[in-house]
XYZ file of C-alpha atoms in Angstrom:
503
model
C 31.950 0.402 -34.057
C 30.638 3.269 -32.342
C 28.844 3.052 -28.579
C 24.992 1.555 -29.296
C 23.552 3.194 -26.398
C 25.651 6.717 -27.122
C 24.035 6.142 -30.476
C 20.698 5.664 -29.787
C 19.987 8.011 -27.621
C 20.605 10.615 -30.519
C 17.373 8.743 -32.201
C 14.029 9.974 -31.707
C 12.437 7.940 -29.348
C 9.440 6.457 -31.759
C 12.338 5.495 -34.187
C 14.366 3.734 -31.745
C 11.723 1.465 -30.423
C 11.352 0.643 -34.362
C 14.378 -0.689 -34.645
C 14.720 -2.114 -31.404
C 13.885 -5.534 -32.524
C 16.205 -5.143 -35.410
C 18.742 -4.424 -32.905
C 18.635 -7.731 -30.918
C 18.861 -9.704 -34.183
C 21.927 -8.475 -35.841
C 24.886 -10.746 -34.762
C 27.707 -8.189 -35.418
C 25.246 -5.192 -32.614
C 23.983 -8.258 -30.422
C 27.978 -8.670 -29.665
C 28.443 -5.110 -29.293
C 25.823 -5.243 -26.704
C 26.521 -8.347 -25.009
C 30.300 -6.955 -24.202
C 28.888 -3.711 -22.517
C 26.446 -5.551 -20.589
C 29.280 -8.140 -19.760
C 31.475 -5.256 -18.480
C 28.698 -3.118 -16.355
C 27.776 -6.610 -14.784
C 31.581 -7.190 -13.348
C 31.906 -4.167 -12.383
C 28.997 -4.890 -10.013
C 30.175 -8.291 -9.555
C 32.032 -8.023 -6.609
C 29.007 -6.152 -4.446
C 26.917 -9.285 -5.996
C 29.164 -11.970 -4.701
C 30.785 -10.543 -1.791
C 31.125 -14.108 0.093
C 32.634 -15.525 -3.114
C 36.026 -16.376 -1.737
C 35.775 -16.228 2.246
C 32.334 -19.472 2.413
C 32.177 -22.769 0.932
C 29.897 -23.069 -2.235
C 27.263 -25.801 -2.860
C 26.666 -26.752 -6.317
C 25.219 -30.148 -5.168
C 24.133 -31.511 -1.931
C 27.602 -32.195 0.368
C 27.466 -36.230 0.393
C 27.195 -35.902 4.696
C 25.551 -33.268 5.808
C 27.339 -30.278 7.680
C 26.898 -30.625 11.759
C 24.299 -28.276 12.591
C 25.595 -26.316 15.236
C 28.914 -25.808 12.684
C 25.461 -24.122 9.895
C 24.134 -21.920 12.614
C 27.544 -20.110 13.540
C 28.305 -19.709 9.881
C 24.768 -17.643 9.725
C 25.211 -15.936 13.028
C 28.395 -14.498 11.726
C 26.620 -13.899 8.107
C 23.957 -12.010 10.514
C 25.813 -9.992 12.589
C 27.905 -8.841 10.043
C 25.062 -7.979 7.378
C 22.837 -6.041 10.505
C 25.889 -3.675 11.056
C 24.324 -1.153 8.463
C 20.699 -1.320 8.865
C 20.583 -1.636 12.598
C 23.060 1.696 12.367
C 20.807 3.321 9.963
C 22.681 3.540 6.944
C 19.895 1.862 4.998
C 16.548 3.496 2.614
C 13.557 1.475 3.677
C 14.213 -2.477 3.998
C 13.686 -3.079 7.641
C 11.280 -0.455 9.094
C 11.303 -0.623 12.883
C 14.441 -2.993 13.502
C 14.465 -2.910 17.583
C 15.938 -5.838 19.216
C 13.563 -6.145 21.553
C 10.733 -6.103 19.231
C 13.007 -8.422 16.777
C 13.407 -11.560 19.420
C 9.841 -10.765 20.283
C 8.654 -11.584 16.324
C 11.310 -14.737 16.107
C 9.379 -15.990 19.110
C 6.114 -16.055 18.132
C 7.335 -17.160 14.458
C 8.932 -20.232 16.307
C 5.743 -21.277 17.871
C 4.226 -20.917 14.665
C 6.518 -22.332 12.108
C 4.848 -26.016 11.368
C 1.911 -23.708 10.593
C 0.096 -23.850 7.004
C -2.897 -22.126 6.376
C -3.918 -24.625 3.643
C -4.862 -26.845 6.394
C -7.281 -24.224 8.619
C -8.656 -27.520 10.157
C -5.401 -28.184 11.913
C -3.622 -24.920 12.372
C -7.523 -22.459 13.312
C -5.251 -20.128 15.054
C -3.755 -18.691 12.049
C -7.336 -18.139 10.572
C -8.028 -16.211 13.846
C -4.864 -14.472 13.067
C -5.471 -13.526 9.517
C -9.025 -12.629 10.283
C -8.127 -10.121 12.821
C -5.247 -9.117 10.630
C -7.945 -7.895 7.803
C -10.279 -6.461 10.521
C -7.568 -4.268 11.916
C -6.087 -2.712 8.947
C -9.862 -2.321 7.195
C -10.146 -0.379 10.490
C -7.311 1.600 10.288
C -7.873 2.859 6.789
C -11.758 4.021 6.854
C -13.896 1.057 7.494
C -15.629 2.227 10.591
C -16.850 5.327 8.300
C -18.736 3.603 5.794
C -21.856 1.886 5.676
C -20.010 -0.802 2.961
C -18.232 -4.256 4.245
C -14.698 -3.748 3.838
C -13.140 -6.804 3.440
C -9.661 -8.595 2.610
C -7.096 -11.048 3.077
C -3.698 -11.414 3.737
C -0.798 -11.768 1.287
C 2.779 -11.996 1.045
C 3.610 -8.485 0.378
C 2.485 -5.540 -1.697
C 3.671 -7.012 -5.272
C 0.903 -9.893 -4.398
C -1.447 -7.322 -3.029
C -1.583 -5.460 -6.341
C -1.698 -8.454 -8.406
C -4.795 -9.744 -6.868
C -6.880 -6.672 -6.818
C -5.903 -6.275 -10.781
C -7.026 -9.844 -11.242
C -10.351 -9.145 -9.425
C -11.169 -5.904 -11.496
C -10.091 -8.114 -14.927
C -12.481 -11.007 -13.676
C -14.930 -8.615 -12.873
C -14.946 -7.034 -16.046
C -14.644 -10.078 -18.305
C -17.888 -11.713 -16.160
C -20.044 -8.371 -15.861
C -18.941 -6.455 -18.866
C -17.868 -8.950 -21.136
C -14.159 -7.110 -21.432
C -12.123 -9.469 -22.970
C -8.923 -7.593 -22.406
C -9.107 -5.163 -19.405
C -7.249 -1.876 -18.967
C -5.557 -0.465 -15.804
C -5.133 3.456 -15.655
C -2.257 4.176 -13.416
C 0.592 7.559 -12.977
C 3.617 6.458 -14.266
C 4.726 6.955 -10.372
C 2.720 3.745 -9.393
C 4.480 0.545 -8.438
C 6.018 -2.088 -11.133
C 3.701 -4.117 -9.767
C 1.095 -3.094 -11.828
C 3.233 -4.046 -14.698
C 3.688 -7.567 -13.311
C -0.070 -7.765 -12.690
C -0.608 -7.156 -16.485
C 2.250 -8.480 -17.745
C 0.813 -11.792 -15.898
C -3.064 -11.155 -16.619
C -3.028 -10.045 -19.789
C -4.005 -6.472 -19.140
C -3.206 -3.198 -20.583
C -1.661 -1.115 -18.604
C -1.481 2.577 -19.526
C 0.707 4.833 -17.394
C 0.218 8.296 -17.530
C 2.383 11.110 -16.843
C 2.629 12.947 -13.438
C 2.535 16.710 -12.788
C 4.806 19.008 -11.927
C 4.372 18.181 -8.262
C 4.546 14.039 -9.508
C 1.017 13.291 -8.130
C -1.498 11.978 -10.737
C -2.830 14.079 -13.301
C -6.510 13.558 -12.759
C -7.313 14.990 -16.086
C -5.028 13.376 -17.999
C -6.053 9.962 -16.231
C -10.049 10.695 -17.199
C -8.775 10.971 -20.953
C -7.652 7.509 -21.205
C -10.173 5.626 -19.955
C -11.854 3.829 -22.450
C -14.867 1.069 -22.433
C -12.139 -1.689 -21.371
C -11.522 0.701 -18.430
C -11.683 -1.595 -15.660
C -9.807 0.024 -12.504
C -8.044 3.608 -12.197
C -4.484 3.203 -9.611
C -3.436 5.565 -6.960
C -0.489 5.969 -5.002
C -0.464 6.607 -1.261
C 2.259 7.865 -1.388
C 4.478 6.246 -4.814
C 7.090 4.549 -4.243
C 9.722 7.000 -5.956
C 9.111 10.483 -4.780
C 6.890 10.217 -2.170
C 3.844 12.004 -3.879
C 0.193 11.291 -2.579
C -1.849 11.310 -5.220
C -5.069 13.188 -5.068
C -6.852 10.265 -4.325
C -10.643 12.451 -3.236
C -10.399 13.432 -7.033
C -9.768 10.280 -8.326
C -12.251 8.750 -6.598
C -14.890 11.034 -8.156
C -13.378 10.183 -11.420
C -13.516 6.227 -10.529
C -17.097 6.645 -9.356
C -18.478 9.045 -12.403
C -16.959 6.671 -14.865
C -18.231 3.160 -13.276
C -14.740 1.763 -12.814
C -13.316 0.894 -9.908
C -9.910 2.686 -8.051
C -7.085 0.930 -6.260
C -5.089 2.724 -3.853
C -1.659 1.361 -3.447
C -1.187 2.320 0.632
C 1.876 -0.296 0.689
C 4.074 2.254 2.095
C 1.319 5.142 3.614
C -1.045 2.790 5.523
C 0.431 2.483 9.006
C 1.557 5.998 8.693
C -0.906 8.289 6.902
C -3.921 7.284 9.119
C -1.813 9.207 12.158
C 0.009 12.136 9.642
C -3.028 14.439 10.273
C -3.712 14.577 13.991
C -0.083 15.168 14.484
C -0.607 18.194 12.226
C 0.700 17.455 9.050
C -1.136 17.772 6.007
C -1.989 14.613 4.719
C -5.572 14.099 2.498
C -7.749 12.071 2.246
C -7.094 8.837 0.765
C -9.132 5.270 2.106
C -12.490 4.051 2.068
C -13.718 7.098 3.954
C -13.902 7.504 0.195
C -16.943 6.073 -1.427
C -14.760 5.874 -5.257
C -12.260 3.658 -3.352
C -12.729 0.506 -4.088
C -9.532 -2.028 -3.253
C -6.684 -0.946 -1.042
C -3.125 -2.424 -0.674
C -1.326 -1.711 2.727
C 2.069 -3.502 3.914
C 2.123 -4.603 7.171
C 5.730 -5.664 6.713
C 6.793 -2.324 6.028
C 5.737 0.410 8.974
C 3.138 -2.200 10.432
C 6.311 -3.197 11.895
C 5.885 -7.576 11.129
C 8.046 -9.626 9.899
C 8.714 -9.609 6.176
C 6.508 -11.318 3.917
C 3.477 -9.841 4.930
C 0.582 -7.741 3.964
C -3.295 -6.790 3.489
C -5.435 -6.339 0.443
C -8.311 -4.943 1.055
C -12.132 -4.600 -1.134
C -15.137 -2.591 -0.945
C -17.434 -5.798 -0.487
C -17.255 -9.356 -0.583
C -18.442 -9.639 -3.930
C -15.252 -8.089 -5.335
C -13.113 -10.086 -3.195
C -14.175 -12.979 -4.153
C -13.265 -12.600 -7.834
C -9.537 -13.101 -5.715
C -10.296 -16.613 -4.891
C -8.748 -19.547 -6.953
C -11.639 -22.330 -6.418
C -11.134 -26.108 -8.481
C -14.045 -28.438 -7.990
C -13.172 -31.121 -10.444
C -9.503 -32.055 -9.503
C -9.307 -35.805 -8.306
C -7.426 -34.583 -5.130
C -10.408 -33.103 -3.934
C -12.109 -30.114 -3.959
C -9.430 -27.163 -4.172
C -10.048 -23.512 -3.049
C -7.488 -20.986 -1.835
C -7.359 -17.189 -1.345
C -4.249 -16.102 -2.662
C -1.871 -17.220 -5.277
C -0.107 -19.743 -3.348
C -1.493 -22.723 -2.350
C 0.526 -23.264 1.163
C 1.632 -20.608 2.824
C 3.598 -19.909 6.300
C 1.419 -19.225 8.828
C 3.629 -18.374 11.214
C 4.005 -15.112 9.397
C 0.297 -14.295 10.035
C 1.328 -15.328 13.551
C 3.742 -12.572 13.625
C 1.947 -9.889 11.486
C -1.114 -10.479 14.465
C 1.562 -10.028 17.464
C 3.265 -6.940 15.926
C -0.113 -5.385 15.423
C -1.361 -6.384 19.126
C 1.782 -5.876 20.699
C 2.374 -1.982 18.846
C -1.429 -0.727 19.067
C -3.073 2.351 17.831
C -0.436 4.061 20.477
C 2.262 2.636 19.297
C 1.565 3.094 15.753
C 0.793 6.746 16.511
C 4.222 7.291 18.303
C 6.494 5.550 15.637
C 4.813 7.779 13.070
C 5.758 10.676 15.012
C 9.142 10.103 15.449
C 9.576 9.314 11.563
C 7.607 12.257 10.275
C 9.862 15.048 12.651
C 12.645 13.174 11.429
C 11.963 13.316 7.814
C 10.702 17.118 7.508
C 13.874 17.885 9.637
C 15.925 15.855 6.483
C 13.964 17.944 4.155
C 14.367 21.048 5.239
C 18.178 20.730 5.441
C 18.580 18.757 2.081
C 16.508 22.012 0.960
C 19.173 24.540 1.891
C 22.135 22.798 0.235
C 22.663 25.078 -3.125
C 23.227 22.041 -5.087
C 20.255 19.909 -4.293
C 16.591 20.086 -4.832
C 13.924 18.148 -3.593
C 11.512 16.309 -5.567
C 7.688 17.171 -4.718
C 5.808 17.650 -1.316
C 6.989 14.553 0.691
C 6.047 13.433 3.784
C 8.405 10.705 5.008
C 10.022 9.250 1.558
C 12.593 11.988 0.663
C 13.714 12.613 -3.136
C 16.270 14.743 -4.474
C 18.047 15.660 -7.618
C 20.613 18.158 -8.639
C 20.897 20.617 -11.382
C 24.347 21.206 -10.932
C 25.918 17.826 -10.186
C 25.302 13.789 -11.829
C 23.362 12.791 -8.975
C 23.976 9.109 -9.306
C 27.420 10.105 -8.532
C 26.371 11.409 -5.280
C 24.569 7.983 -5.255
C 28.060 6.277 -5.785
C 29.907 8.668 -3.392
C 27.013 8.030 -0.956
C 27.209 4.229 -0.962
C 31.168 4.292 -0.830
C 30.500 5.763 2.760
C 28.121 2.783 3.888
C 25.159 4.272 3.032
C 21.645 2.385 1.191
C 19.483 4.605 -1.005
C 17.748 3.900 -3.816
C 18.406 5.597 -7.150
C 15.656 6.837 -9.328
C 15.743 8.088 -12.995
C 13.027 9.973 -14.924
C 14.027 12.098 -13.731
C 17.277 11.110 -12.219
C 17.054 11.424 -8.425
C 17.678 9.800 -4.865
C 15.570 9.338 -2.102
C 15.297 8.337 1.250
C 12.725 6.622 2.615
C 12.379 7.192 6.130
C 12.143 4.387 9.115
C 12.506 4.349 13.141
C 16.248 3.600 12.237
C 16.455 6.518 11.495
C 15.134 8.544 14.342
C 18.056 7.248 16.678
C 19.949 9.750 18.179
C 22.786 11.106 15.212
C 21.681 9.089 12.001
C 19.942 12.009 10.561
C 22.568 14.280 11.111
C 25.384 11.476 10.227
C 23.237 11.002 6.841
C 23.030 15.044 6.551
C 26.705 15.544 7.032
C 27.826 12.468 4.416
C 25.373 14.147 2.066
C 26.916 17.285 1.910
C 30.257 15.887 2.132
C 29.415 13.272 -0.778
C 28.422 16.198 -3.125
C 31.767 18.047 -2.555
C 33.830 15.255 -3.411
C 31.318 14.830 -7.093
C 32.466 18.346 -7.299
C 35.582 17.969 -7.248
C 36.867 14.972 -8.225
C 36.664 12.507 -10.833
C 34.454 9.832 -11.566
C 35.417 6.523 -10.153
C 35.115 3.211 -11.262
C 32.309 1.344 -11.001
C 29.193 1.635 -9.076
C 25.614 2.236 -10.196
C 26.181 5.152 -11.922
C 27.206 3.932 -15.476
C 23.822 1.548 -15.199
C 21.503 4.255 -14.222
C 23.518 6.490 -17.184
C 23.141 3.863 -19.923
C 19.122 3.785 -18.712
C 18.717 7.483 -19.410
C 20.089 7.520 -22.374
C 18.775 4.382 -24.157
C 15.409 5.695 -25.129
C 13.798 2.339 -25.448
C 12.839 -0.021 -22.491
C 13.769 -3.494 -24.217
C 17.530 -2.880 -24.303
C 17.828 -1.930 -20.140
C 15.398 -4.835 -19.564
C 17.595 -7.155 -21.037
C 20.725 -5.457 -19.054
C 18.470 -6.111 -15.430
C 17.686 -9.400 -16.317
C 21.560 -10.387 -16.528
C 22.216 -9.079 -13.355
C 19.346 -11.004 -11.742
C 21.450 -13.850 -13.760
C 24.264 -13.170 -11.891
C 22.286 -13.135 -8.478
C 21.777 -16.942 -9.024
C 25.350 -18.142 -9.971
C 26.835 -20.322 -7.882
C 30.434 -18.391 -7.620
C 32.994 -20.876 -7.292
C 36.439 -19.919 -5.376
C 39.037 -18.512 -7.639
């Protein structure tokens, strides 16, 4: 039988998705499939389980329990050995300023904190201080002293919450005031999955339009598929894969001449981009200094420097906001309200979120931006004179490359073999590098420079090992339907929660 994915790939791409369906019922192609699934998932297997034969597995609780002190050594030596690469600065993104100092500082203030539940703001007020000033800070940071308009928020657990409340605020909105019954989301096919969560859990459409030649939004092509279930136009500052800003001043004209309201996703831009421009580097416009801006989503887990789990959604005016809330009146264990989608939360994450923002200030912020931005451009600009590599774009501080010449998720492969983190992209294929404090340290970007170059001579001339990322990020391309490489990620996040046994 010959390869399925070899096979379809030949198939133009409205054909394939036709049969797609047909695919996934036919016993003799559902084995087929299942075996090369089964063999790209063992080949990751061992980077899945890594602790599979060296730690003791628990497929039931032990009938004593383990001495504590004996628990906290196993994790100190789990710690110390899983910081080695980040804290060197072998990793893309993941943990953004990663200073021990700054590090102990966060676990004390989370200690303090940790009985803390927002849920009950009558016993634990200080974290509603905390979150409070959280909101005020960042609604500062990102335009709110330049418009007449309350700018108001709350905190979440991280961007992919962010997003999915603002799209549940602009679907509410438009079912109350517009009687939409199902809402559409206009985003660049650069935005964040998250807005495919958010409609894949709110029963929105989401249409995602292609980028330019640059990969910022295509304004034009954006104002051509808005239709009367329009309810909120998406831009990225910058998207996640190439680290594009998207001309957000034009799409907030668009957002404002068409009546529908525009999220900025600022997950990864907020704590930097309000600093990019007074250090002299070109960076637009892109908050509520805009009037078409109407939500915001900025991570104060990623370069606001807290502790992970953290972030801020923001609204132009309480009345928007409030679609957010999830209020229950009639439930006979009392009268129900909370802001977010969970119900308790940890407070003493706010805690820490409120002392990393203190504790850095506008200086601080300023500084760490400066230090990553000369660092990045000085990434760029050498990536940009290897022959056999081409940036992606106009980046600022997230770094994307292809090749031409070479299978870049070979490079990938070869990259990871010598400790290294990055994330792959595809569509096109690419890497990139997403800049953090770790890696302003005296030699990383140099040490990730030299690797680089010395990772795309061995693709050049040698063969293809086994394994890796590369064959899933292959089969990916050239599958021209989404269903099949769904099913493929959802095994491996299968194999992320089995218990693996000692062989």
């Amino acid at each position: 039988m010959p390869q399925i994915p070899g096979l379809l790939s030949k198939l133009p791409p409205s054909v394939a998705h036709m049969i797609e369906g047909v695919l996934q019922r036919v016993p003799a192609l559902r084995r087929q499939l299942d075996r090369q699934y089964d063999a790209l998932v063992a080949e990751l297997d061992a980077a899945l389980h890594p602790y599979r034969d060296r730690l003791p597995a628990y497929t039931r609780l032990p009938t004593q329990g383990r001495d504590r002190d004996d628990i906290l050594a196993e994790m100190t030596a789990l710690q110390q050995e899983e910081q080695t690469r980040w804290r060197a600065g072998y990793v893309s993104g993941a943990v953004y300023h990663g200073d021990p100092a700054h590090i102990d500082f966060l676990n004390r203030v989370y200690a303090l904190n940790s009985q803390s539940n927002p849920l009950h703001f009558d016993l634990w007020p200080s974290t509603v201080k905390y979150e409070a000033e959280i909101v005020a800070m960042t609604a500062h940071l990102l335009g709110a002293s330049e418009t007449l308009d309350s700018i108001v928020g709350t905190v979440t657990s991280g961007g992919t919450e962010s997003i999915l409340l603002a799209m549940r605020s602009y679907r509410d909105r438009g079912r109350r005031e517009r009687n939409i019954r199902r809402a559409r989301i206009v985003a660049p096919t650069t935005a964040h999955a998250a807005f495919d969560k958010a409609a894949q859990s709110f029963d929105m459409e989401l249409v995602r339009v292609a980028v330019g030649a640059d990969y910022r939004a295509d304004v034009e092509d954006m104002a051509a598929a808005i239709n009367r279930n329009t309810v909120a136009l998406v831009g990225s500052a910058p998207a996640f894969p190439h680290g594009a800003i998207d001309p957000i001043p034009a799409l907030a004209e668009l957002a404002q001449a068409k009546g529908v309201g525009l999220h900025v996703d600022a997950c990864l831009g907020g704590f930097i981009l309000p600093f990019a421009r007074e250090l002299g580097y070109d960076a637009p416009d892109f908050d509520f200094r805009l009037s078409g801006v109407t939500s915001m989503s900025a991570d104060t887990h990623k370069y606001g420097y807290a502790a992970k789990g953290a972030s801020v959604v923001l609204y132009r005016g309480e009345e928007l906001r409030r679609y957010q809330y999830y209020a229950v009146a009639d439930w006979p264990g009392g009268l129900y309200f909370s802001p977010t989608l969970a119900g308790s939360r940890p407070g003493a994450l706010s805690a820490a979120c409120w002392a990393a923002m203190v504790s850095m200030g506008e200086a601080g912020y300023r500084a760490a931006a400066a230090r990553i931005l000369a660092t990045a451009q000085y990434i760029r600009r050498s990536i940009e004179r290897m022959p056999d590599l081409t940036i992606l774009g106009d980046p600022l501080f997230v770094i994307a490359f292809t090749s031409r010449t070479l299978d870049i998720y070979r490079v990938l492969d070869a990259m990871t073999a010598r400790g290294w983190s990055l994330n792959g992209l595809h569509r096109p294929a690419a890497i990139h590098l997403c800049v953090t404090l770790r890696h302003t340290e005296p030699g990383v970007a140099q040490r990730f420079l030299d690797d680089l170059a010395a990772a795309v001579a061995e693709v050049k001339t040698q063969p293809p090992a086994k394994g890796g990322m590369a064959p899933v990020y292959g089969m990916a391309a050239a599958l021209p339907m989404h269903g099949l490489v769904e099913d493929l990620l959802k095994r491996i996040v299968d194999s992320l929660y089995r218990v693996e046994q000692s062989k």
